[in-house]
Short mmCIF file of C-alpha atoms (C1' of nucleotides) in Angstrom, two decimals:
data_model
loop_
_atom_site.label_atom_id
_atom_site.label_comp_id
_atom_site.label_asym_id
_atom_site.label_seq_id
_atom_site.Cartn_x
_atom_site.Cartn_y
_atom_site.Cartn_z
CA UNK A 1 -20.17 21.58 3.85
CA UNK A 2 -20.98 25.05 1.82
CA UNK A 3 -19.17 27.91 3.49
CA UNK A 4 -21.03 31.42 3.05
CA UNK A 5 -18.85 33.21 0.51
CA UNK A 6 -16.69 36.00 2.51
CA UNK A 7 -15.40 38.92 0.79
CA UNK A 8 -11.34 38.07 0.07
CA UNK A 9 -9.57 39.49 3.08
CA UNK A 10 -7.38 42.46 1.83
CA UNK A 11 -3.47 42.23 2.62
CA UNK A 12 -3.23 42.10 6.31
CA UNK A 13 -1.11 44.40 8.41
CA UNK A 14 1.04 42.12 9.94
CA UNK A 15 1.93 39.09 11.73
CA UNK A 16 -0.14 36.36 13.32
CA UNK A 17 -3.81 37.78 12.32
CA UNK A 18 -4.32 34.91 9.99
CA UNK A 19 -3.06 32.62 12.16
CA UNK A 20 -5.35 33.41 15.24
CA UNK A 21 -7.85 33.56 12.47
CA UNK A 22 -7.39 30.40 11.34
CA UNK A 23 -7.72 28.90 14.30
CA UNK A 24 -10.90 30.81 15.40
CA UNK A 25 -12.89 29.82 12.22
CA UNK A 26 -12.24 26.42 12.68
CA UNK A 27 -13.35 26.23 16.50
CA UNK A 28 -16.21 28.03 14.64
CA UNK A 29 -16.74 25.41 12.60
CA UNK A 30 -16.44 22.50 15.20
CA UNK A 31 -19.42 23.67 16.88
CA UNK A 32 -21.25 22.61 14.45
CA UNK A 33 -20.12 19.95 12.14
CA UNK A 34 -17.85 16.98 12.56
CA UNK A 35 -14.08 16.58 12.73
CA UNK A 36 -13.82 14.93 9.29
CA UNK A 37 -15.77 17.47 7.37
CA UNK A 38 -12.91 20.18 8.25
CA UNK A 39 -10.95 20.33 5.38
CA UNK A 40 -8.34 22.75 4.53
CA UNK A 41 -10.88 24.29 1.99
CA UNK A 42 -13.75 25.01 4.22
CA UNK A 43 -11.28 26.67 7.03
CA UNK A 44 -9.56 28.42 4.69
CA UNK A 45 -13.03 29.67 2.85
CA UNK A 46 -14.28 30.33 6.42
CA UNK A 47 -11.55 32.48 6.80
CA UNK A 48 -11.53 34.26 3.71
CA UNK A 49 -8.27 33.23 2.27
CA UNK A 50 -6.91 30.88 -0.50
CA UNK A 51 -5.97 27.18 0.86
CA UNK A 52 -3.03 27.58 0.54
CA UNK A 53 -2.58 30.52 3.16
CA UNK A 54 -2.77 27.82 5.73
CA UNK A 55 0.42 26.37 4.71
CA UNK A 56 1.57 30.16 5.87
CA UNK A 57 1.22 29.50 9.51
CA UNK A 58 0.85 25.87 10.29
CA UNK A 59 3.33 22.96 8.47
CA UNK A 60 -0.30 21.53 7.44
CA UNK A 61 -4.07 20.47 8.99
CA UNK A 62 -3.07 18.51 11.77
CA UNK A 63 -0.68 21.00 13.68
CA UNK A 64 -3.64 23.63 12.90
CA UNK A 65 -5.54 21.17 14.99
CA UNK A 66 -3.06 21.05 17.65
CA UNK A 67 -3.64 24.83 17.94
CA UNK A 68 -7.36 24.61 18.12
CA UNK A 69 -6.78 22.01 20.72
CA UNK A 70 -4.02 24.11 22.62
CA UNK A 71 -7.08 27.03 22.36
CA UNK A 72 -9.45 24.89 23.91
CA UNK A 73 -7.58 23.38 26.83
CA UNK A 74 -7.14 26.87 27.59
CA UNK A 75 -10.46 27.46 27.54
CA UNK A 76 -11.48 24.55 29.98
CA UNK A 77 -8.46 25.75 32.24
CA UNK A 78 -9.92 29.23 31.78
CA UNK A 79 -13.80 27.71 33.18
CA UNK A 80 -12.46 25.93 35.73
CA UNK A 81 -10.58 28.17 37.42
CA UNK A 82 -13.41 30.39 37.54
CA UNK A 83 -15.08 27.71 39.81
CA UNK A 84 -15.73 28.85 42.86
CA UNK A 85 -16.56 27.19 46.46
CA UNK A 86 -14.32 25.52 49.29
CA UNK A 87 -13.42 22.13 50.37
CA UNK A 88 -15.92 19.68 49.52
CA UNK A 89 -18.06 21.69 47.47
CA UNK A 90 -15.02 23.36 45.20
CA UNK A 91 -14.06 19.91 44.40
CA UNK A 92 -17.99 18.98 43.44
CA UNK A 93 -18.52 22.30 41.93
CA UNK A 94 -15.28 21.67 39.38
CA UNK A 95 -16.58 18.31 38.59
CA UNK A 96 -19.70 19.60 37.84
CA UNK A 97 -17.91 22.54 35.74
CA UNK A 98 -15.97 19.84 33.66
CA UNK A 99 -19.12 17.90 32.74
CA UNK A 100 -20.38 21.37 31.82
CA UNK A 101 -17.97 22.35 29.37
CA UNK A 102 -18.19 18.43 27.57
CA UNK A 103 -21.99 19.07 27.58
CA UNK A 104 -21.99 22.69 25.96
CA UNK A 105 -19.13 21.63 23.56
CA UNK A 106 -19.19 17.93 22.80
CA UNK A 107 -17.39 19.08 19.32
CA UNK A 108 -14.45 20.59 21.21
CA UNK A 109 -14.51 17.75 23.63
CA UNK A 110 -14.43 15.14 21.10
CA UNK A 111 -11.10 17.13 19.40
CA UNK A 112 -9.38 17.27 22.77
CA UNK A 113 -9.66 13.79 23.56
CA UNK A 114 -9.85 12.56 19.73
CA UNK A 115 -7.61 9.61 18.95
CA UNK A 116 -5.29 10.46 15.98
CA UNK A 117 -1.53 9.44 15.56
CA UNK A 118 -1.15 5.47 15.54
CA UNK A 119 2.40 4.05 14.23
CA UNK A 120 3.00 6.70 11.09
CA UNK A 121 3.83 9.33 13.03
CA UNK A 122 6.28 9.10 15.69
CA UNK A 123 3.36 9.83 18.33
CA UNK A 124 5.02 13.51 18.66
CA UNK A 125 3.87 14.71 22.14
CA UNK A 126 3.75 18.47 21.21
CA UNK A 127 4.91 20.14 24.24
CA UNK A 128 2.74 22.57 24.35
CA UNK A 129 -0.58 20.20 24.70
CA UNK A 130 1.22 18.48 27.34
CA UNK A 131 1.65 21.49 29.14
CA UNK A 132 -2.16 22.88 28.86
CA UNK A 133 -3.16 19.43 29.63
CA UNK A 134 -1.76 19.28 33.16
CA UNK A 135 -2.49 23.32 32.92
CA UNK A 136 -6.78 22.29 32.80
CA UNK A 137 -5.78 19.28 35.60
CA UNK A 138 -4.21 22.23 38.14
CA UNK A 139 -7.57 23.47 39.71
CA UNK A 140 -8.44 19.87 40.52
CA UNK A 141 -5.60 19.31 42.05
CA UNK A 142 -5.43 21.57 44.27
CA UNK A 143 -9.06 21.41 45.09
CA UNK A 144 -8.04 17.86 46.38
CA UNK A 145 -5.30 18.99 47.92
CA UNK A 146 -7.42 21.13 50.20
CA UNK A 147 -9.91 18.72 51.44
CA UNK A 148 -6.84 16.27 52.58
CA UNK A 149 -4.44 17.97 54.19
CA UNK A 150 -2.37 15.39 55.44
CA UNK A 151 -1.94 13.60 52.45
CA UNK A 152 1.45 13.67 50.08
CA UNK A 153 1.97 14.95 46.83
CA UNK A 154 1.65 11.64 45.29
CA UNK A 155 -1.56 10.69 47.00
CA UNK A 156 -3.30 14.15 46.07
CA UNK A 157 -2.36 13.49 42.51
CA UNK A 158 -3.59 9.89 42.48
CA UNK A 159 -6.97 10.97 44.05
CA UNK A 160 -7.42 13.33 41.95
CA UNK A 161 -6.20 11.23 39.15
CA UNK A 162 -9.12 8.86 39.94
CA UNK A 163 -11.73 11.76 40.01
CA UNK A 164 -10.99 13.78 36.57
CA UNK A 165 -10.38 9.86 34.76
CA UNK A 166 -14.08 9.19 35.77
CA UNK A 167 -15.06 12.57 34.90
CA UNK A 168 -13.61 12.14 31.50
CA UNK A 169 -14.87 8.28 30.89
CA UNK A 170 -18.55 9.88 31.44
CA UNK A 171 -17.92 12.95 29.36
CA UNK A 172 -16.00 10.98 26.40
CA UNK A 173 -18.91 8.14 26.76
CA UNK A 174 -21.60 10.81 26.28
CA UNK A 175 -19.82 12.80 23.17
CA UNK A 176 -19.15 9.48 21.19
CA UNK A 177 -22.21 7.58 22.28
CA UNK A 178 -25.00 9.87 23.33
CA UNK A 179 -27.86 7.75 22.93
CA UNK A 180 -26.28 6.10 25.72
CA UNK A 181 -28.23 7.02 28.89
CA UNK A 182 -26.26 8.26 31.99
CA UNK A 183 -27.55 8.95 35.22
CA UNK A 184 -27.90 12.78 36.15
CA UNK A 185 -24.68 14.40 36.54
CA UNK A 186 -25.68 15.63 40.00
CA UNK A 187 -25.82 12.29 41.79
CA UNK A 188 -23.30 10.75 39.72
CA UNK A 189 -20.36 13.87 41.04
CA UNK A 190 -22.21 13.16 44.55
CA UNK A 191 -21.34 9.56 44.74
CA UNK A 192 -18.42 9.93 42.79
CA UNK A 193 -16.81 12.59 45.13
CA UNK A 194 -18.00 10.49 48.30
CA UNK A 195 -15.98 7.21 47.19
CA UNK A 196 -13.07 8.94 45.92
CA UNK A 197 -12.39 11.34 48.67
CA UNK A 198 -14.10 8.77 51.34
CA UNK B 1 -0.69 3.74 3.06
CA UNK B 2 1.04 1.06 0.50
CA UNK B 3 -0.84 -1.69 0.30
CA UNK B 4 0.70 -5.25 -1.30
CA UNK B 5 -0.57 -5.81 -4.83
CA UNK B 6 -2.64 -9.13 -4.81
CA UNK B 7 -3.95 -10.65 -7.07
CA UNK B 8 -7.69 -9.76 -7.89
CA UNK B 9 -10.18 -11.80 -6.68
CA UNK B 10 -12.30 -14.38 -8.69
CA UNK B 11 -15.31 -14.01 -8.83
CA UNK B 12 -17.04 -15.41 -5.85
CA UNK B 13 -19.28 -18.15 -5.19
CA UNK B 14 -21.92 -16.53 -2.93
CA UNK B 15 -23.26 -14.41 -0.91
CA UNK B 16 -21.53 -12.06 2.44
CA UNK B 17 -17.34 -13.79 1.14
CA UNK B 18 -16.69 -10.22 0.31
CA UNK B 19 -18.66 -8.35 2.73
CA UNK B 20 -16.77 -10.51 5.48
CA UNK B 21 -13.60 -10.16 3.63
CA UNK B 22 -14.26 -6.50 3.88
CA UNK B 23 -14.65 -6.08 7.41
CA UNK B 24 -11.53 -8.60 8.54
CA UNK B 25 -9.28 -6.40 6.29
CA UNK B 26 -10.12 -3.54 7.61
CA UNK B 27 -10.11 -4.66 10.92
CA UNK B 28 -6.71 -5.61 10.64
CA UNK B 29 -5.51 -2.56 8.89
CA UNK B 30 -6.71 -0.63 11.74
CA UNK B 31 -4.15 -2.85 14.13
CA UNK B 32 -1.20 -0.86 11.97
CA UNK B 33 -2.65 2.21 11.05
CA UNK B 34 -4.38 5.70 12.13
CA UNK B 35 -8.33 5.62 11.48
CA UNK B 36 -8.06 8.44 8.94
CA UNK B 37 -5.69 6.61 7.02
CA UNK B 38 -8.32 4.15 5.78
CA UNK B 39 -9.97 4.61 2.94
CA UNK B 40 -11.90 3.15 0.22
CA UNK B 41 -9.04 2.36 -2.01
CA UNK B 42 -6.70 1.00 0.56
CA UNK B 43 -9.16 -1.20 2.51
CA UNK B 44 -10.59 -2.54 -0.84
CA UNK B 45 -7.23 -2.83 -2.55
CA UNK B 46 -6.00 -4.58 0.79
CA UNK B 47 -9.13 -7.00 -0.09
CA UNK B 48 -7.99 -7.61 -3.44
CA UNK B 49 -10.91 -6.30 -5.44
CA UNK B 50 -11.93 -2.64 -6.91
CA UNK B 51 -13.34 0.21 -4.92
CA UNK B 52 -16.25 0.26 -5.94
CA UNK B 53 -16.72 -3.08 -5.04
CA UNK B 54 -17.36 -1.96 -1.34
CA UNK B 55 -20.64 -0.41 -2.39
CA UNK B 56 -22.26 -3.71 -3.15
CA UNK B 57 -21.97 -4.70 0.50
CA UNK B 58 -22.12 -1.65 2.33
CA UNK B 59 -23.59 1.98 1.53
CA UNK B 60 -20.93 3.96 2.20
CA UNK B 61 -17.46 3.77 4.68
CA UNK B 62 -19.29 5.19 7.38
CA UNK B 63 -21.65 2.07 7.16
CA UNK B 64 -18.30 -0.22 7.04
CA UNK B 65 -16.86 1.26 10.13
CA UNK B 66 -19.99 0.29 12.01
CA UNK B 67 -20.14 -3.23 11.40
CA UNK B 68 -16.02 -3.09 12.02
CA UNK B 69 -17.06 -1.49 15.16
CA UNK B 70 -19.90 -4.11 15.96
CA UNK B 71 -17.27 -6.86 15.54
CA UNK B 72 -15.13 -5.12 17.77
CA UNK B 73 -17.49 -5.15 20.55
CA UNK B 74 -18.30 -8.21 19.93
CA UNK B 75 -14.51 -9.43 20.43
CA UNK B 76 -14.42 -7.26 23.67
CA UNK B 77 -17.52 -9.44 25.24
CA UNK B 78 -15.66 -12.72 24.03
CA UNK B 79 -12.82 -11.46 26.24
CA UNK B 80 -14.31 -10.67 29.22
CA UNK B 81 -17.28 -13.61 29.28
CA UNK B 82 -13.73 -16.00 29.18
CA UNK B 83 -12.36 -14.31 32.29
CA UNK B 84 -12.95 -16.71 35.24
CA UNK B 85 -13.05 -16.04 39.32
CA UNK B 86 -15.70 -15.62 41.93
CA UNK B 87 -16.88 -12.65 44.10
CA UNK B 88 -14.56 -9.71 43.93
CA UNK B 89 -12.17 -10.97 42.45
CA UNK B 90 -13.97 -11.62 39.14
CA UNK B 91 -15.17 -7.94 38.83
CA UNK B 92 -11.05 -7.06 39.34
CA UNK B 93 -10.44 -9.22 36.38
CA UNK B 94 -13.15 -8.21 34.56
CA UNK B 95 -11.70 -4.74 35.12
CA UNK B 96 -8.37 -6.22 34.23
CA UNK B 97 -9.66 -7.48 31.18
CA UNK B 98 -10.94 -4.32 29.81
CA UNK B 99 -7.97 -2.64 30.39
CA UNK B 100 -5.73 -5.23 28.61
CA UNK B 101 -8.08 -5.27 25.88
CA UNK B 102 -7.98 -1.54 25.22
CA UNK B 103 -4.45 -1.56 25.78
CA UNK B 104 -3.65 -4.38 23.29
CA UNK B 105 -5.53 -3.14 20.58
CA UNK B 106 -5.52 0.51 20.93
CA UNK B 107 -6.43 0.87 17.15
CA UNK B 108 -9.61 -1.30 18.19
CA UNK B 109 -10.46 0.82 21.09
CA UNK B 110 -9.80 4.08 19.09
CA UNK B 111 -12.77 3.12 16.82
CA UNK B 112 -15.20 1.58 19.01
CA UNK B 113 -15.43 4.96 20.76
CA UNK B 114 -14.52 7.17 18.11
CA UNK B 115 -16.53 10.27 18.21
CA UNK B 116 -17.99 10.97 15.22
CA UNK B 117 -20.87 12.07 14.18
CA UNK B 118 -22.27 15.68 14.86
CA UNK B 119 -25.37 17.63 13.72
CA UNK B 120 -25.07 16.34 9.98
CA UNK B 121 -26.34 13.01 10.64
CA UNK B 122 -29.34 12.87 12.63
CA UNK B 123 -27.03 10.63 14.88
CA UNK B 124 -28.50 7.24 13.76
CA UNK B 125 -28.23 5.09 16.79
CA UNK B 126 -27.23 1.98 14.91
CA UNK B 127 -29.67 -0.48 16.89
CA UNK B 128 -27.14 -3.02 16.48
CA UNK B 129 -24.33 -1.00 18.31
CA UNK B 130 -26.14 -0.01 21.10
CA UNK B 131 -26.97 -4.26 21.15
CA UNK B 132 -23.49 -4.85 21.18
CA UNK B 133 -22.21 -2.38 23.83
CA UNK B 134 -24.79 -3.45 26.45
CA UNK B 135 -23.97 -7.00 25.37
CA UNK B 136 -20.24 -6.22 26.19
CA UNK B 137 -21.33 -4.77 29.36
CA UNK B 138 -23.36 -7.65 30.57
CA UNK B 139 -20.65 -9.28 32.29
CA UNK B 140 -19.24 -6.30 34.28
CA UNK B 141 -23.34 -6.12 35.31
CA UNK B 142 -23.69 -9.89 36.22
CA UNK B 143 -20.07 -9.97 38.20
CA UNK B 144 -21.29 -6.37 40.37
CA UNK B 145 -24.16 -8.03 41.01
CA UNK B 146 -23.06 -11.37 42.25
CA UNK B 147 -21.22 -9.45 44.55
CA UNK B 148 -23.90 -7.17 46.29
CA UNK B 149 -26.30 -9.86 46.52
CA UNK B 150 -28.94 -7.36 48.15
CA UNK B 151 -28.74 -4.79 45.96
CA UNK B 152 -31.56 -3.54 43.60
CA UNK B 153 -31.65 -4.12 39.85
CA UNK B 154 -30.96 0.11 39.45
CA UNK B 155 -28.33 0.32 41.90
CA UNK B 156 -26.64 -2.46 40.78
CA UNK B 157 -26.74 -1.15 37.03
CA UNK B 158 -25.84 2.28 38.27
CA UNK B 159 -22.67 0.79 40.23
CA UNK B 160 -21.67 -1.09 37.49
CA UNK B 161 -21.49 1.51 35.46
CA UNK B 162 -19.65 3.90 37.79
CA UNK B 163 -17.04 0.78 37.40
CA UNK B 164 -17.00 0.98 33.78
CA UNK B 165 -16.88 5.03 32.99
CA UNK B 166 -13.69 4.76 35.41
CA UNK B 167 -12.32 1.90 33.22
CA UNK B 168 -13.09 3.77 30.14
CA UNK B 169 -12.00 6.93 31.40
CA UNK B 170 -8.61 5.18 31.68
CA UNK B 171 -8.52 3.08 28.56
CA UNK B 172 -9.67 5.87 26.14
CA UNK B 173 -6.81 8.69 27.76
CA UNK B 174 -4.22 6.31 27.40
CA UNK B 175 -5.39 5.72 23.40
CA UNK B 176 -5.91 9.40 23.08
CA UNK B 177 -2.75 11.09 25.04
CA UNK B 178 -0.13 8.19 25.17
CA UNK B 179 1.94 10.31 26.80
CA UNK B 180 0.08 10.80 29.91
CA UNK B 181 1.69 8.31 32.42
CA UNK B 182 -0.98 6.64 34.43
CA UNK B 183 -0.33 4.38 37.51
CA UNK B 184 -0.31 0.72 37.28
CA UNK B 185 -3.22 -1.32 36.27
CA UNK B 186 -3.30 -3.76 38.90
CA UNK B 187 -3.21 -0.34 41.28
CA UNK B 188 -5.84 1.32 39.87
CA UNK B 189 -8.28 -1.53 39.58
CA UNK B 190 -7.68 -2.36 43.69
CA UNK B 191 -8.38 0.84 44.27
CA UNK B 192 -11.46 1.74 42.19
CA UNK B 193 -13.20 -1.25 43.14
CA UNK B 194 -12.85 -0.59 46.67
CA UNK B 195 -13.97 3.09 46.20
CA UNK B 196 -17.06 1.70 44.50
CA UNK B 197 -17.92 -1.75 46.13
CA UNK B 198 -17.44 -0.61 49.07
"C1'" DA C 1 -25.27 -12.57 -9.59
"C1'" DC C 2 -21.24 -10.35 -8.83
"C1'" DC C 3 -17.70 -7.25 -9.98
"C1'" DT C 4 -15.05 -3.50 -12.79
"C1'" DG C 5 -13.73 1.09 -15.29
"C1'" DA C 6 -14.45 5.58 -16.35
"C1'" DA C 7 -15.91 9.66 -14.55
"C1'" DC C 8 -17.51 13.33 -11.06
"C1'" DA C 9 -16.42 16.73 -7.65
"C1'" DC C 10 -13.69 16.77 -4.10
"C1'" DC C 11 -9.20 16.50 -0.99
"C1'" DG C 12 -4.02 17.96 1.13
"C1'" DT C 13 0.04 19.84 -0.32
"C1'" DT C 14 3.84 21.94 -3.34
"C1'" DC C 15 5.72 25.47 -5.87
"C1'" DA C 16 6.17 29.16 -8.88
"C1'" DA C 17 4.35 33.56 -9.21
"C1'" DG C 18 1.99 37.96 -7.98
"C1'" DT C 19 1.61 42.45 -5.15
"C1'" DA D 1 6.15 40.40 3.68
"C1'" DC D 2 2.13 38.24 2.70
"C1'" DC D 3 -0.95 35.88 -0.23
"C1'" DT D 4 -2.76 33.44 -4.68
"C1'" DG D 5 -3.31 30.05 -8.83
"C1'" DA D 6 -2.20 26.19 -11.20
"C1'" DA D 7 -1.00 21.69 -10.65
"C1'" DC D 8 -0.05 16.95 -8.39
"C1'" DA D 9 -1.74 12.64 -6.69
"C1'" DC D 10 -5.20 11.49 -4.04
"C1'" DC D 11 -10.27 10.87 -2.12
"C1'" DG D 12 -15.71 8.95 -1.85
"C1'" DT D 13 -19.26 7.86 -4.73
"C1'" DT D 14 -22.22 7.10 -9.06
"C1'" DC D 15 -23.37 4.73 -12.99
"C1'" DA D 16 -22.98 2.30 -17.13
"C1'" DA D 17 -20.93 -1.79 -18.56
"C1'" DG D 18 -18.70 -6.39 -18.42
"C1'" DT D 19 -18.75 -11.62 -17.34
#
DNA sequence: ACCTGAACACCGTTCAAGT
DNA sequence: ACCTGAACACCGTTCAAGT
């Protein structure tokens, strides 16, 4: 991975400039290349800073990563709120808008949803992806929530449940094996919505 | 990662021993630890023999983690060709089945749909994996179809597949945000199979 | 035929130091 | 207050050599 060579970034005026740009190189740089080839080198040469600046802002790679995932939950919240429609067709029109963003950013997608932790750590939760997690579910929700009006809390959560964990096994399936053919996204939402909501 | 210190191996009597040998100790370093925390060193040291070792099998780890992958899938279809029923039941414990595998080997199911790649490889399609994951599919196909007797080759294949993104959809957010609480198996397999049989 | 050892350019992270 | 440089124990991979 050869990084253009950037001009060293002059003392900075203040506070969390590095930091945002730290995280904005490397979303950069998951657009085009893989997970593993992010190193603390190439975002820090990205950035125009010495590796060890990282260890300024974030206790080391991996909680960078949780920021660039925080950024990009955001940013799916952020699309899908900006859905529009009613009933029926908000519902269709958000599932359509979550295949969307997997399609256009299968490198972000595949950080969201990557698999890390396993025994070492103690599986730390970080509160704040928790948070934008359920943050990106809201819209759904309540999309759901309008087309059945008599159901409870617990049933418009389960339904819509069922429709994002569909959603997301077609979207995962098609960022970590795309030479796996899926039907069009159209018909599949169609028939998806249909079961689901009845 | 500390591995044991065995004793080094002896020089073998033929042929794929250590290629094998390679791919069972990974395999079972990956039930205790995080994908990124196998490398060269510790899956060859874990094998008893010297890093470089691994290059007279395989061309690089990349090329390791696919044929631990391909075994993996291969397990997965031994699982679910041994589940037994009739009708609609068997595609519920087929479901079942999946689920319990991905859930009892979450290191497993972490790797077989790992996302990696991304623009630096021209995404090689390993013929073998995409063998192995309609292989592992097969029975899902055959069960779906029992069931809907008059249905079409396509619409059966399309059905069964809306079964299966659901079941991955669940199985790969459970690996990837532990912390999400989903509803009960049993629940969610009654349910989804309803939705999509009908 | 099968495996090892030394060597290469990397890697994440720490810590003392510079401005 | 903010950032760098040298150093540490690692890493994947190559290649010449050992048995």
């Amino acid at each position: 991975m050869t990084v253009e060579n950037r001009r060293a970034r002059s003392p900075r005026g203040s506070g969390d400039d590095l930091r945002d740009a730290l995280v904005t190189a490397t979303a950069k740089l998951l657009e085009t290349h893989d997970l593993n080839a992010l190193s603390v080198r190439t975002v820090t040469s990205a950035t125009g800073v010495s590796p060890t600046a990282l260890y300024l802002h974030f206790t080391d790679l991996p909680e960078l990563l949780r920021a660039v995932k925080a950024r990009f939950f955001g940013d799916l919240r952020d699309q899908l709120t900006a859905v529009g429609g009613t009933g029926r067709d908000r519902v269709k029109a958000l599932a359509l808008a979550y295949l969307a963003y997997a399609r256009e950013y299968e490198g972000r997608y595949a950080v969201m949803f990557h698999a890390h932790r396993r025994t070492d750590a103690p599986s730390t939760p970080a509160a704040e992806l928790v948070e934008l997690g359920w943050a990106a579910f809201e819209p759904l929700i309540a999309a759901v929530g309008a087309v059945l009006p008599d159901a409870s809390v617990d049933e418009i959560r389960e339904t819509s449940l069922e429709l994002w964990l569909a959603l997301h096994g077609r979207a995962q399936l098609s960022v970590a094996m795309p030479w796996f053919e899926l039907p069009d996204e159209g018909r599949y939402v169609d028939r998806l919505v249909r079961q689901v909501l009845g």
